mmCIF file with all atom_site columns, C-alpha atoms in Angstrom:
data_model
loop_
_atom_site.group_PDB
_atom_site.id
_atom_site.type_symbol
_atom_site.label_atom_id
_atom_site.label_alt_id
_atom_site.label_comp_id
_atom_site.label_asym_id
_atom_site.label_entity_id
_atom_site.label_seq_id
_atom_site.pdbx_PDB_ins_code
_atom_site.Cartn_x
_atom_site.Cartn_y
_atom_site.Cartn_z
_atom_site.occupancy
_atom_site.B_iso_or_equiv
_atom_site.pdbx_formal_charge
_atom_site.auth_seq_id
_atom_site.auth_comp_id
_atom_site.auth_asym_id
_atom_site.auth_atom_id
_atom_site.pdbx_PDB_model_num
ATOM 1   C CA . ASN A 1 1   ? -3.827  -65.076 5.450   1.00 75.00 ? 12  ASN A CA 1
ATOM 2   C CA . ALA A 1 2   ? -5.247  -62.232 7.321   1.00 79.00 ? 13  ALA A CA 1
ATOM 3   C CA . GLY A 1 3   ? -8.635  -62.886 5.597   1.00 91.00 ? 14  GLY A CA 1
ATOM 4   C CA . VAL A 1 4   ? -10.984 -59.824 5.502   1.00 94.00 ? 15  VAL A CA 1
ATOM 5   C CA . THR A 1 5   ? -9.644  -56.765 7.290   1.00 95.00 ? 16  THR A CA 1
ATOM 6   C CA . GLN A 1 6   ? -11.577 -53.579 7.979   1.00 96.00 ? 17  GLN A CA 1
ATOM 7   C CA . THR A 1 7   ? -10.400 -50.178 9.109   1.00 96.00 ? 18  THR A CA 1
ATOM 8   C CA . PRO A 1 8   ? -11.047 -48.236 11.227  1.00 96.00 ? 19  PRO A CA 1
ATOM 9   C CA . LYS A 1 9   ? -12.778 -50.376 14.007  1.00 94.00 ? 20  LYS A CA 1
ATOM 10  C CA . PHE A 1 10  ? -14.706 -47.354 15.365  1.00 96.00 ? 21  PHE A CA 1
ATOM 11  C CA . GLN A 1 11  ? -15.385 -43.893 14.043  1.00 96.00 ? 22  GLN A CA 1
ATOM 12  C CA . VAL A 1 12  ? -17.341 -40.872 15.152  1.00 97.00 ? 23  VAL A CA 1
ATOM 13  C CA . LEU A 1 13  ? -18.568 -38.436 12.538  1.00 96.00 ? 24  LEU A CA 1
ATOM 14  C CA . LYS A 1 14  ? -20.500 -35.167 12.510  1.00 97.00 ? 25  LYS A CA 1
ATOM 15  C CA . THR A 1 15  ? -23.429 -34.791 10.208  1.00 97.00 ? 26  THR A CA 1
ATOM 16  C CA . GLY A 1 16  ? -22.185 -33.713 6.826   1.00 97.00 ? 27  GLY A CA 1
ATOM 17  C CA . GLN A 1 17  ? -18.573 -35.072 7.073   1.00 97.00 ? 28  GLN A CA 1
ATOM 18  C CA . SER A 1 18  ? -17.295 -37.523 4.766   1.00 96.00 ? 29  SER A CA 1
ATOM 19  C CA . MET A 1 19  ? -15.216 -40.588 5.227   1.00 96.00 ? 30  MET A CA 1
ATOM 20  C CA . THR A 1 20  ? -14.111 -43.874 3.673   1.00 97.00 ? 31  THR A CA 1
ATOM 21  C CA . LEU A 1 21  ? -14.378 -47.229 5.266   1.00 98.00 ? 32  LEU A CA 1
ATOM 22  C CA . GLN A 1 22  ? -11.595 -49.603 4.124   1.00 98.00 ? 33  GLN A CA 1
ATOM 23  C CA . CYS A 1 23  ? -11.891 -53.246 3.310   1.00 97.00 ? 34  CYS A CA 1
ATOM 24  C CA . ALA A 1 24  ? -9.230  -55.531 2.010   1.00 97.00 ? 35  ALA A CA 1
ATOM 25  C CA . GLN A 1 25  ? -8.909  -59.271 1.467   1.00 96.00 ? 36  GLN A CA 1
ATOM 26  C CA . ASP A 1 26  ? -5.851  -61.410 0.709   1.00 95.00 ? 37  ASP A CA 1
ATOM 27  C CA . MET A 1 27  ? -7.579  -64.501 -0.484  1.00 93.00 ? 38  MET A CA 1
ATOM 28  C CA . ASN A 1 28  ? -7.838  -63.466 -4.140  1.00 93.00 ? 39  ASN A CA 1
ATOM 29  C CA . HIS A 1 29  ? -11.669 -63.368 -4.051  1.00 93.00 ? 40  HIS A CA 1
ATOM 30  C CA . GLU A 1 30  ? -13.577 -61.975 -6.880  1.00 92.00 ? 41  GLU A CA 1
ATOM 31  C CA . TYR A 1 31  ? -16.767 -61.182 -5.059  1.00 91.00 ? 42  TYR A CA 1
ATOM 32  C CA . MET A 1 32  ? -16.931 -58.483 -2.360  1.00 93.00 ? 43  MET A CA 1
ATOM 33  C CA . SER A 1 33  ? -19.832 -56.828 -0.664  1.00 93.00 ? 44  SER A CA 1
ATOM 34  C CA . TRP A 1 34  ? -20.716 -54.218 2.118   1.00 96.00 ? 45  TRP A CA 1
ATOM 35  C CA . TYR A 1 35  ? -23.593 -54.816 4.614   1.00 95.00 ? 46  TYR A CA 1
ATOM 36  C CA . ARG A 1 36  ? -24.888 -52.678 7.338   1.00 96.00 ? 47  ARG A CA 1
ATOM 37  C CA . GLN A 1 37  ? -26.230 -54.116 10.580  1.00 94.00 ? 48  GLN A CA 1
ATOM 38  C CA . ASP A 1 38  ? -28.965 -52.305 12.604  1.00 92.00 ? 49  ASP A CA 1
ATOM 39  C CA . PRO A 1 39  ? -30.574 -53.691 15.676  1.00 86.00 ? 50  PRO A CA 1
ATOM 40  C CA . GLY A 1 40  ? -33.510 -55.963 14.889  1.00 83.00 ? 51  GLY A CA 1
ATOM 41  C CA . MET A 1 41  ? -32.806 -55.654 11.149  1.00 84.00 ? 52  MET A CA 1
ATOM 42  C CA . GLY A 1 42  ? -30.193 -58.313 10.463  1.00 87.00 ? 53  GLY A CA 1
ATOM 43  C CA . LEU A 1 43  ? -27.730 -57.372 7.803   1.00 90.00 ? 54  LEU A CA 1
ATOM 44  C CA . ARG A 1 44  ? -28.681 -55.509 4.706   1.00 92.00 ? 55  ARG A CA 1
ATOM 45  C CA . LEU A 1 45  ? -26.673 -55.293 1.490   1.00 91.00 ? 56  LEU A CA 1
ATOM 46  C CA . ILE A 1 46  ? -25.402 -51.856 0.539   1.00 94.00 ? 57  ILE A CA 1
ATOM 47  C CA . HIS A 1 47  ? -23.138 -52.471 -2.612  1.00 94.00 ? 58  HIS A CA 1
ATOM 48  C CA . TYR A 1 48  ? -21.350 -55.390 -4.025  1.00 92.00 ? 59  TYR A CA 1
ATOM 49  C CA . SER A 1 49  ? -18.649 -56.092 -6.629  1.00 93.00 ? 60  SER A CA 1
ATOM 50  C CA . VAL A 1 50  ? -18.190 -59.229 -8.819  1.00 89.00 ? 61  VAL A CA 1
ATOM 51  C CA . GLY A 1 51  ? -14.691 -58.167 -9.765  1.00 91.00 ? 62  GLY A CA 1
ATOM 52  C CA . ALA A 1 52  ? -12.251 -55.378 -10.305 1.00 92.00 ? 63  ALA A CA 1
ATOM 53  C CA . GLY A 1 53  ? -13.880 -52.473 -12.105 1.00 93.00 ? 64  GLY A CA 1
ATOM 54  C CA . ILE A 1 54  ? -17.444 -53.816 -11.642 1.00 92.00 ? 65  ILE A CA 1
ATOM 55  C CA . THR A 1 55  ? -19.876 -52.615 -8.866  1.00 93.00 ? 66  THR A CA 1
ATOM 56  C CA . ASP A 1 56  ? -23.494 -52.669 -8.464  1.00 91.00 ? 67  ASP A CA 1
ATOM 57  C CA . GLN A 1 57  ? -26.173 -51.573 -5.890  1.00 91.00 ? 68  GLN A CA 1
ATOM 58  C CA . GLY A 1 58  ? -27.667 -53.654 -3.328  1.00 89.00 ? 69  GLY A CA 1
ATOM 59  C CA . GLU A 1 59  ? -30.753 -53.195 -1.012  1.00 88.00 ? 70  GLU A CA 1
ATOM 60  C CA . VAL A 1 60  ? -29.911 -49.879 0.617   1.00 93.00 ? 71  VAL A CA 1
ATOM 61  C CA . PRO A 1 61  ? -27.352 -47.955 -1.521  1.00 94.00 ? 72  PRO A CA 1
ATOM 62  C CA . ASN A 1 62  ? -28.323 -44.402 -0.952  1.00 95.00 ? 73  ASN A CA 1
ATOM 63  C CA . GLY A 1 63  ? -25.692 -42.207 0.563   1.00 95.00 ? 74  GLY A CA 1
ATOM 64  C CA . TYR A 1 64  ? -22.917 -44.617 -0.179  1.00 97.00 ? 75  TYR A CA 1
ATOM 65  C CA . ASN A 1 65  ? -20.429 -44.922 -2.994  1.00 97.00 ? 76  ASN A CA 1
ATOM 66  C CA . VAL A 1 66  ? -18.023 -47.774 -3.888  1.00 97.00 ? 77  VAL A CA 1
ATOM 67  C CA . SER A 1 67  ? -15.304 -48.442 -6.397  1.00 95.00 ? 78  SER A CA 1
ATOM 68  C CA . ARG A 1 68  ? -13.133 -51.568 -7.117  1.00 96.00 ? 79  ARG A CA 1
ATOM 69  C CA . SER A 1 69  ? -9.868  -50.684 -8.665  1.00 96.00 ? 80  SER A CA 1
ATOM 70  C CA . THR A 1 70  ? -8.091  -53.826 -7.405  1.00 96.00 ? 81  THR A CA 1
ATOM 71  C CA . THR A 1 71  ? -9.081  -57.263 -6.480  1.00 95.00 ? 82  THR A CA 1
ATOM 72  C CA . GLU A 1 72  ? -7.925  -56.865 -3.019  1.00 96.00 ? 83  GLU A CA 1
ATOM 73  C CA . ASP A 1 73  ? -9.710  -53.599 -1.929  1.00 97.00 ? 84  ASP A CA 1
ATOM 74  C CA . PHE A 1 74  ? -13.271 -52.498 -1.847  1.00 98.00 ? 85  PHE A CA 1
ATOM 75  C CA . PRO A 1 75  ? -13.667 -49.159 0.015   1.00 98.00 ? 86  PRO A CA 1
ATOM 76  C CA . LEU A 1 76  ? -17.051 -47.705 0.974   1.00 98.00 ? 87  LEU A CA 1
ATOM 77  C CA . ARG A 1 77  ? -17.450 -43.969 0.921   1.00 97.00 ? 88  ARG A CA 1
ATOM 78  C CA . LEU A 1 78  ? -19.976 -41.885 2.773   1.00 96.00 ? 89  LEU A CA 1
ATOM 79  C CA . LEU A 1 79  ? -20.031 -38.440 0.920   1.00 92.00 ? 90  LEU A CA 1
ATOM 80  C CA . SER A 1 80  ? -22.173 -36.541 3.507   1.00 96.00 ? 91  SER A CA 1
ATOM 81  C CA . ALA A 1 81  ? -22.775 -38.544 6.705   1.00 96.00 ? 92  ALA A CA 1
ATOM 82  C CA . ALA A 1 82  ? -26.293 -38.490 8.253   1.00 97.00 ? 93  ALA A CA 1
ATOM 83  C CA . PRO A 1 83  ? -27.401 -39.826 11.673  1.00 96.00 ? 94  PRO A CA 1
ATOM 84  C CA . SER A 1 84  ? -29.380 -42.543 9.790   1.00 96.00 ? 95  SER A CA 1
ATOM 85  C CA . GLN A 1 85  ? -26.028 -43.938 8.782   1.00 97.00 ? 96  GLN A CA 1
ATOM 86  C CA . THR A 1 86  ? -25.065 -44.863 12.330  1.00 97.00 ? 97  THR A CA 1
ATOM 87  C CA . SER A 1 87  ? -24.579 -48.489 12.153  1.00 97.00 ? 98  SER A CA 1
ATOM 88  C CA . VAL A 1 88  ? -22.038 -51.379 12.186  1.00 95.00 ? 99  VAL A CA 1
ATOM 89  C CA . TYR A 1 89  ? -20.634 -52.055 8.739   1.00 97.00 ? 100 TYR A CA 1
ATOM 90  C CA . PHE A 1 90  ? -19.406 -55.395 7.627   1.00 95.00 ? 101 PHE A CA 1
ATOM 91  C CA . CYS A 1 91  ? -17.382 -56.199 4.494   1.00 95.00 ? 102 CYS A CA 1
ATOM 92  C CA . ALA A 1 92  ? -17.576 -59.753 2.998   1.00 93.00 ? 103 ALA A CA 1
ATOM 93  C CA . SER A 1 93  ? -15.802 -61.613 0.299   1.00 93.00 ? 104 SER A CA 1
ATOM 94  C CA . SER A 1 94  ? -16.078 -64.994 -1.604  1.00 89.00 ? 105 SER A CA 1
ATOM 95  C CA . SER A 1 95  ? -14.214 -66.608 -4.389  1.00 85.00 ? 106 SER A CA 1
ATOM 96  C CA . SER A 1 96  ? -17.195 -66.098 -6.674  1.00 74.00 ? 107 SER A CA 1
ATOM 97  C CA . GLY A 1 97  ? -20.824 -65.018 -6.397  1.00 62.00 ? 108 GLY A CA 1
ATOM 98  C CA . GLY A 1 98  ? -21.928 -68.602 -6.848  1.00 66.00 ? 109 GLY A CA 1
ATOM 99  C CA . ALA A 1 99  ? -24.884 -70.034 -4.920  1.00 62.00 ? 110 ALA A CA 1
ATOM 100 C CA . VAL A 1 100 ? -22.701 -72.415 -2.831  1.00 68.00 ? 111 VAL A CA 1
ATOM 101 C CA . GLU A 1 101 ? -19.824 -70.137 -2.160  1.00 76.00 ? 112 GLU A CA 1
ATOM 102 C CA . THR A 1 102 ? -19.104 -69.305 1.518   1.00 83.00 ? 113 THR A CA 1
ATOM 103 C CA . GLN A 1 103 ? -18.872 -65.544 2.228   1.00 86.00 ? 114 GLN A CA 1
ATOM 104 C CA . TYR A 1 104 ? -16.113 -64.516 4.670   1.00 91.00 ? 115 TYR A CA 1
ATOM 105 C CA . PHE A 1 105 ? -16.880 -61.473 6.936   1.00 92.00 ? 116 PHE A CA 1
ATOM 106 C CA . GLY A 1 106 ? -14.596 -58.865 8.276   1.00 93.00 ? 117 GLY A CA 1
ATOM 107 C CA . PRO A 1 107 ? -14.744 -57.841 11.877  1.00 92.00 ? 118 PRO A CA 1
ATOM 108 C CA . GLY A 1 108 ? -16.739 -54.745 11.229  1.00 94.00 ? 119 GLY A CA 1
ATOM 109 C CA . THR A 1 109 ? -16.570 -50.908 11.581  1.00 96.00 ? 120 THR A CA 1
ATOM 110 C CA . ARG A 1 110 ? -18.825 -49.289 14.188  1.00 95.00 ? 121 ARG A CA 1
ATOM 111 C CA . LEU A 1 111 ? -19.854 -45.825 12.936  1.00 97.00 ? 122 LEU A CA 1
ATOM 112 C CA . LEU A 1 112 ? -21.565 -43.184 14.996  1.00 97.00 ? 123 LEU A CA 1
ATOM 113 C CA . VAL A 1 113 ? -22.950 -40.120 13.264  1.00 97.00 ? 124 VAL A CA 1
ATOM 114 C CA . LEU A 1 114 ? -23.837 -37.140 15.573  1.00 96.00 ? 125 LEU A CA 1
ATOM 115 C CA . ALA B 2 1   ? -38.510 -63.310 -4.173  1.00 76.00 ? 28  ALA B CA 1
ATOM 116 C CA . GLN B 2 2   ? -36.482 -65.035 -1.459  1.00 82.00 ? 29  GLN B CA 1
ATOM 117 C CA . SER B 2 3   ? -36.858 -64.304 2.178   1.00 89.00 ? 30  SER B CA 1
ATOM 118 C CA . VAL B 2 4   ? -36.147 -65.832 5.601   1.00 94.00 ? 31  VAL B CA 1
ATOM 119 C CA . THR B 2 5   ? -38.170 -65.452 8.789   1.00 96.00 ? 32  THR B CA 1
ATOM 120 C CA . GLN B 2 6   ? -36.531 -66.266 12.134  1.00 97.00 ? 33  GLN B CA 1
ATOM 121 C CA . LEU B 2 7   ? -39.436 -67.067 14.370  1.00 97.00 ? 34  LEU B CA 1
ATOM 122 C CA . ASP B 2 8   ? -37.910 -66.114 17.693  1.00 96.00 ? 35  ASP B CA 1
ATOM 123 C CA . SER B 2 9   ? -35.973 -62.908 18.374  1.00 95.00 ? 36  SER B CA 1
ATOM 124 C CA . HIS B 2 10  ? -34.648 -64.298 21.759  1.00 97.00 ? 37  HIS B CA 1
ATOM 125 C CA . VAL B 2 11  ? -34.155 -67.836 23.036  1.00 98.00 ? 38  VAL B CA 1
ATOM 126 C CA . SER B 2 12  ? -32.993 -68.670 26.537  1.00 98.00 ? 39  SER B CA 1
ATOM 127 C CA . VAL B 2 13  ? -31.772 -72.190 27.584  1.00 98.00 ? 40  VAL B CA 1
ATOM 128 C CA . SER B 2 14  ? -29.987 -73.794 30.388  1.00 97.00 ? 41  SER B CA 1
ATOM 129 C CA . GLU B 2 15  ? -26.535 -75.100 29.909  1.00 97.00 ? 42  GLU B CA 1
ATOM 130 C CA . GLY B 2 16  ? -26.596 -78.778 28.920  1.00 97.00 ? 43  GLY B CA 1
ATOM 131 C CA . THR B 2 17  ? -30.127 -78.502 27.509  1.00 98.00 ? 44  THR B CA 1
ATOM 132 C CA . PRO B 2 18  ? -31.023 -78.734 23.819  1.00 98.00 ? 45  PRO B CA 1
ATOM 133 C CA . VAL B 2 19  ? -31.109 -75.624 21.547  1.00 98.00 ? 46  VAL B CA 1
ATOM 134 C CA . LEU B 2 20  ? -33.668 -75.107 18.830  1.00 98.00 ? 47  LEU B CA 1
ATOM 135 C CA . LEU B 2 21  ? -33.477 -71.914 16.736  1.00 98.00 ? 48  LEU B CA 1
ATOM 136 C CA . ARG B 2 22  ? -36.336 -71.709 14.133  1.00 98.00 ? 49  ARG B CA 1
ATOM 137 C CA . CYS B 2 23  ? -36.038 -70.425 10.578  1.00 97.00 ? 50  CYS B CA 1
ATOM 138 C CA . ASN B 2 24  ? -38.658 -70.559 7.720   1.00 97.00 ? 51  ASN B CA 1
ATOM 139 C CA . TYR B 2 25  ? -37.706 -69.654 4.241   1.00 94.00 ? 52  TYR B CA 1
ATOM 140 C CA . SER B 2 26  ? -39.586 -68.479 1.130   1.00 91.00 ? 53  SER B CA 1
ATOM 141 C CA . SER B 2 27  ? -38.082 -69.229 -2.331  1.00 83.00 ? 54  SER B CA 1
ATOM 142 C CA . SER B 2 28  ? -39.275 -69.984 -5.811  1.00 77.00 ? 55  SER B CA 1
ATOM 143 C CA . TYR B 2 29  ? -36.162 -71.868 -6.485  1.00 78.00 ? 56  TYR B CA 1
ATOM 144 C CA . SER B 2 30  ? -34.211 -74.612 -4.676  1.00 78.00 ? 57  SER B CA 1
ATOM 145 C CA . PRO B 2 31  ? -32.599 -72.385 -2.075  1.00 85.00 ? 58  PRO B CA 1
ATOM 146 C CA . SER B 2 32  ? -29.103 -72.164 -0.790  1.00 86.00 ? 59  SER B CA 1
ATOM 147 C CA . LEU B 2 33  ? -29.521 -71.647 2.929   1.00 91.00 ? 60  LEU B CA 1
ATOM 148 C CA . PHE B 2 34  ? -26.897 -70.750 5.691   1.00 93.00 ? 61  PHE B CA 1
ATOM 149 C CA . TRP B 2 35  ? -26.632 -70.208 9.340   1.00 96.00 ? 62  TRP B CA 1
ATOM 150 C CA . TYR B 2 36  ? -24.153 -67.607 10.659  1.00 95.00 ? 63  TYR B CA 1
ATOM 151 C CA . VAL B 2 37  ? -23.243 -66.834 14.342  1.00 96.00 ? 64  VAL B CA 1
ATOM 152 C CA . GLN B 2 38  ? -22.084 -63.581 15.706  1.00 93.00 ? 65  GLN B CA 1
ATOM 153 C CA . HIS B 2 39  ? -20.536 -63.367 19.129  1.00 92.00 ? 66  HIS B CA 1
ATOM 154 C CA . PRO B 2 40  ? -20.695 -60.127 20.960  1.00 86.00 ? 67  PRO B CA 1
ATOM 155 C CA . ASN B 2 41  ? -18.656 -57.370 19.245  1.00 79.00 ? 68  ASN B CA 1
ATOM 156 C CA . LYS B 2 42  ? -17.382 -59.846 16.731  1.00 83.00 ? 69  LYS B CA 1
ATOM 157 C CA . GLY B 2 43  ? -17.778 -60.546 12.993  1.00 85.00 ? 70  GLY B CA 1
ATOM 158 C CA . LEU B 2 44  ? -19.966 -63.241 11.472  1.00 91.00 ? 71  LEU B CA 1
ATOM 159 C CA . GLN B 2 45  ? -18.881 -66.890 11.226  1.00 92.00 ? 72  GLN B CA 1
ATOM 160 C CA . LEU B 2 46  ? -20.379 -69.530 9.001   1.00 92.00 ? 73  LEU B CA 1
ATOM 161 C CA . LEU B 2 47  ? -21.909 -72.356 11.126  1.00 95.00 ? 74  LEU B CA 1
ATOM 162 C CA . LEU B 2 48  ? -23.241 -74.479 8.303   1.00 93.00 ? 75  LEU B CA 1
ATOM 163 C CA . LYS B 2 49  ? -24.703 -74.368 4.797   1.00 91.00 ? 76  LYS B CA 1
ATOM 164 C CA . TYR B 2 50  ? -27.378 -76.218 2.795   1.00 90.00 ? 77  TYR B CA 1
ATOM 165 C CA . THR B 2 51  ? -26.620 -76.740 -0.835  1.00 80.00 ? 78  THR B CA 1
ATOM 166 C CA . SER B 2 52  ? -29.053 -79.582 -1.732  1.00 76.00 ? 79  SER B CA 1
ATOM 167 C CA . ALA B 2 53  ? -26.509 -82.441 -1.268  1.00 73.00 ? 80  ALA B CA 1
ATOM 168 C CA . ALA B 2 54  ? -28.098 -83.714 1.955   1.00 83.00 ? 81  ALA B CA 1
ATOM 169 C CA . THR B 2 55  ? -31.129 -82.544 3.945   1.00 88.00 ? 82  THR B CA 1
ATOM 170 C CA . LEU B 2 56  ? -29.405 -82.941 7.383   1.00 94.00 ? 83  LEU B CA 1
ATOM 171 C CA . VAL B 2 57  ? -26.332 -80.614 7.510   1.00 93.00 ? 84  VAL B CA 1
ATOM 172 C CA . LYS B 2 58  ? -23.701 -80.833 10.155  1.00 94.00 ? 85  LYS B CA 1
ATOM 173 C CA . GLY B 2 59  ? -21.788 -77.723 11.127  1.00 94.00 ? 86  GLY B CA 1
ATOM 174 C CA . ILE B 2 60  ? -19.142 -76.556 13.520  1.00 93.00 ? 87  ILE B CA 1
ATOM 175 C CA . ASN B 2 61  ? -19.393 -76.708 17.341  1.00 93.00 ? 88  ASN B CA 1
ATOM 176 C CA . GLY B 2 62  ? -21.972 -79.456 17.309  1.00 96.00 ? 89  GLY B CA 1
ATOM 177 C CA . PHE B 2 63  ? -24.652 -77.579 15.434  1.00 97.00 ? 90  PHE B CA 1
ATOM 178 C CA . GLU B 2 64  ? -26.790 -79.144 12.695  1.00 97.00 ? 91  GLU B CA 1
ATOM 179 C CA . ALA B 2 65  ? -29.769 -78.069 10.656  1.00 97.00 ? 92  ALA B CA 1
ATOM 180 C CA . GLU B 2 66  ? -32.416 -80.022 8.678   1.00 94.00 ? 93  GLU B CA 1
ATOM 181 C CA . PHE B 2 67  ? -33.867 -78.760 5.386   1.00 94.00 ? 94  PHE B CA 1
ATOM 182 C CA . LYS B 2 68  ? -37.611 -79.584 5.227   1.00 93.00 ? 95  LYS B CA 1
ATOM 183 C CA . LYS B 2 69  ? -39.004 -78.653 1.936   1.00 91.00 ? 96  LYS B CA 1
ATOM 184 C CA . SER B 2 70  ? -42.533 -79.615 2.915   1.00 91.00 ? 97  SER B CA 1
ATOM 185 C CA . GLU B 2 71  ? -42.422 -77.233 5.840   1.00 93.00 ? 98  GLU B CA 1
ATOM 186 C CA . THR B 2 72  ? -40.184 -74.584 4.147   1.00 94.00 ? 99  THR B CA 1
ATOM 187 C CA . SER B 2 73  ? -38.020 -74.767 7.299   1.00 96.00 ? 100 SER B CA 1
ATOM 188 C CA . PHE B 2 74  ? -34.330 -74.835 8.095   1.00 96.00 ? 101 PHE B CA 1
ATOM 189 C CA . HIS B 2 75  ? -34.115 -75.018 11.852  1.00 98.00 ? 102 HIS B CA 1
ATOM 190 C CA . LEU B 2 76  ? -30.855 -74.974 13.721  1.00 98.00 ? 103 LEU B CA 1
ATOM 191 C CA . THR B 2 77  ? -30.344 -77.393 16.613  1.00 98.00 ? 104 THR B CA 1
ATOM 192 C CA . LYS B 2 78  ? -27.718 -78.556 19.156  1.00 98.00 ? 105 LYS B CA 1
ATOM 193 C CA . PRO B 2 79  ? -28.208 -81.373 21.633  1.00 97.00 ? 106 PRO B CA 1
ATOM 194 C CA . SER B 2 80  ? -26.534 -79.701 24.616  1.00 97.00 ? 107 SER B CA 1
ATOM 195 C CA . ALA B 2 81  ? -25.936 -75.994 24.979  1.00 97.00 ? 108 ALA B CA 1
ATOM 196 C CA . HIS B 2 82  ? -22.644 -74.598 26.223  1.00 97.00 ? 109 HIS B CA 1
ATOM 197 C CA . MET B 2 83  ? -22.034 -71.218 27.707  1.00 96.00 ? 110 MET B CA 1
ATOM 198 C CA . SER B 2 84  ? -19.876 -70.282 24.787  1.00 95.00 ? 111 SER B CA 1
ATOM 199 C CA . ASP B 2 85  ? -22.984 -70.701 22.457  1.00 97.00 ? 112 ASP B CA 1
ATOM 200 C CA . ALA B 2 86  ? -24.411 -67.491 23.751  1.00 97.00 ? 113 ALA B CA 1
ATOM 201 C CA . ALA B 2 87  ? -24.436 -65.359 20.633  1.00 96.00 ? 114 ALA B CA 1
ATOM 202 C CA . GLU B 2 88  ? -26.729 -64.048 17.891  1.00 95.00 ? 115 GLU B CA 1
ATOM 203 C CA . TYR B 2 89  ? -27.654 -66.437 15.091  1.00 97.00 ? 116 TYR B CA 1
ATOM 204 C CA . PHE B 2 90  ? -28.712 -65.439 11.571  1.00 95.00 ? 117 PHE B CA 1
ATOM 205 C CA . CYS B 2 91  ? -30.520 -67.658 9.097   1.00 96.00 ? 118 CYS B CA 1
ATOM 206 C CA . VAL B 2 92  ? -29.539 -66.552 5.611   1.00 93.00 ? 119 VAL B CA 1
ATOM 207 C CA . VAL B 2 93  ? -30.765 -67.338 2.023   1.00 90.00 ? 120 VAL B CA 1
ATOM 208 C CA . ARG B 2 94  ? -28.926 -66.716 -1.177  1.00 84.00 ? 121 ARG B CA 1
ATOM 209 C CA . ARG B 2 95  ? -30.661 -64.358 -3.489  1.00 78.00 ? 122 ARG B CA 1
ATOM 210 C CA . TYR B 2 96  ? -31.427 -65.551 -7.054  1.00 70.00 ? 123 TYR B CA 1
ATOM 211 C CA . GLY B 2 97  ? -31.529 -63.154 -9.942  1.00 62.00 ? 124 GLY B CA 1
ATOM 212 C CA . GLY B 2 98  ? -28.838 -60.538 -10.490 1.00 56.00 ? 125 GLY B CA 1
ATOM 213 C CA . SER B 2 99  ? -25.722 -61.544 -8.539  1.00 56.00 ? 126 SER B CA 1
ATOM 214 C CA . GLN B 2 100 ? -26.126 -64.880 -6.882  1.00 48.00 ? 127 GLN B CA 1
ATOM 215 C CA . GLY B 2 101 ? -23.540 -63.748 -4.281  1.00 58.00 ? 128 GLY B CA 1
ATOM 216 C CA . ASN B 2 102 ? -26.045 -61.601 -2.543  1.00 79.00 ? 129 ASN B CA 1
ATOM 217 C CA . LEU B 2 103 ? -27.277 -62.819 0.813   1.00 86.00 ? 130 LEU B CA 1
ATOM 218 C CA . ILE B 2 104 ? -30.664 -62.055 2.470   1.00 89.00 ? 131 ILE B CA 1
ATOM 219 C CA . PHE B 2 105 ? -30.431 -62.154 6.266   1.00 92.00 ? 132 PHE B CA 1
ATOM 220 C CA . GLY B 2 106 ? -33.095 -62.918 8.743   1.00 94.00 ? 133 GLY B CA 1
ATOM 221 C CA . LYS B 2 107 ? -33.467 -60.493 11.637  1.00 94.00 ? 134 LYS B CA 1
ATOM 222 C CA . GLY B 2 108 ? -31.476 -62.657 14.096  1.00 95.00 ? 135 GLY B CA 1
ATOM 223 C CA . THR B 2 109 ? -32.115 -64.846 17.217  1.00 96.00 ? 136 THR B CA 1
ATOM 224 C CA . LYS B 2 110 ? -30.220 -63.961 20.264  1.00 96.00 ? 137 LYS B CA 1
ATOM 225 C CA . LEU B 2 111 ? -29.393 -67.052 22.288  1.00 97.00 ? 138 LEU B CA 1
ATOM 226 C CA . SER B 2 112 ? -28.847 -66.755 26.034  1.00 97.00 ? 139 SER B CA 1
ATOM 227 C CA . VAL B 2 113 ? -27.425 -69.756 27.964  1.00 97.00 ? 140 VAL B CA 1
ATOM 228 C CA . LYS B 2 114 ? -27.986 -69.849 31.712  1.00 96.00 ? 141 LYS B CA 1
ATOM 229 C CA . PRO B 2 115 ? -25.580 -71.697 34.000  1.00 94.00 ? 142 PRO B CA 1
#
């Protein structure tokens, strides 16, 4: 199993540009989520999904959209990038959203918005 | 509401000496607690998790953590630090209400290991 994969690894955008961060998992996990990591802030939840066709907002959803058309994929879209979205983005998955489930993280996408 | 507080943003130890990374939690419910490690420019890896089965939890790479309800703490320890332990460590609590899959991260503790 490849686990959780993310592309691209690094991206530079100009303010106002749009892009999609890709996330895929091959573990047949129902639960997937997106976090952003900023220095001194830990990781903060952006959006999550409990299954195909179901998404919900996390702690910091503004400026981001998600969809979940398949179990495997959970892309994160930036519609109009802003410098405040410069961050490292992590995708995670688990077999369910249960309290004892381990979440598996991808390697991250480093985004720089100029 | 749940939260975690990591009491030190940076801890420095010498190789071969004990490691203590401190974490306090706040939760109205019996919490699910985790420690994750992030090596430089890498993703996050689960070290261990507490799910109320036992108060002393053993994890990978010789790390362990003890859940102390009376002190609302979940400190991470290792008897003898290794150079490869240098990384950032996150204490995490599972959010209750809404989707239980959501994690709340502490701000992280950077561990440096001196030769």
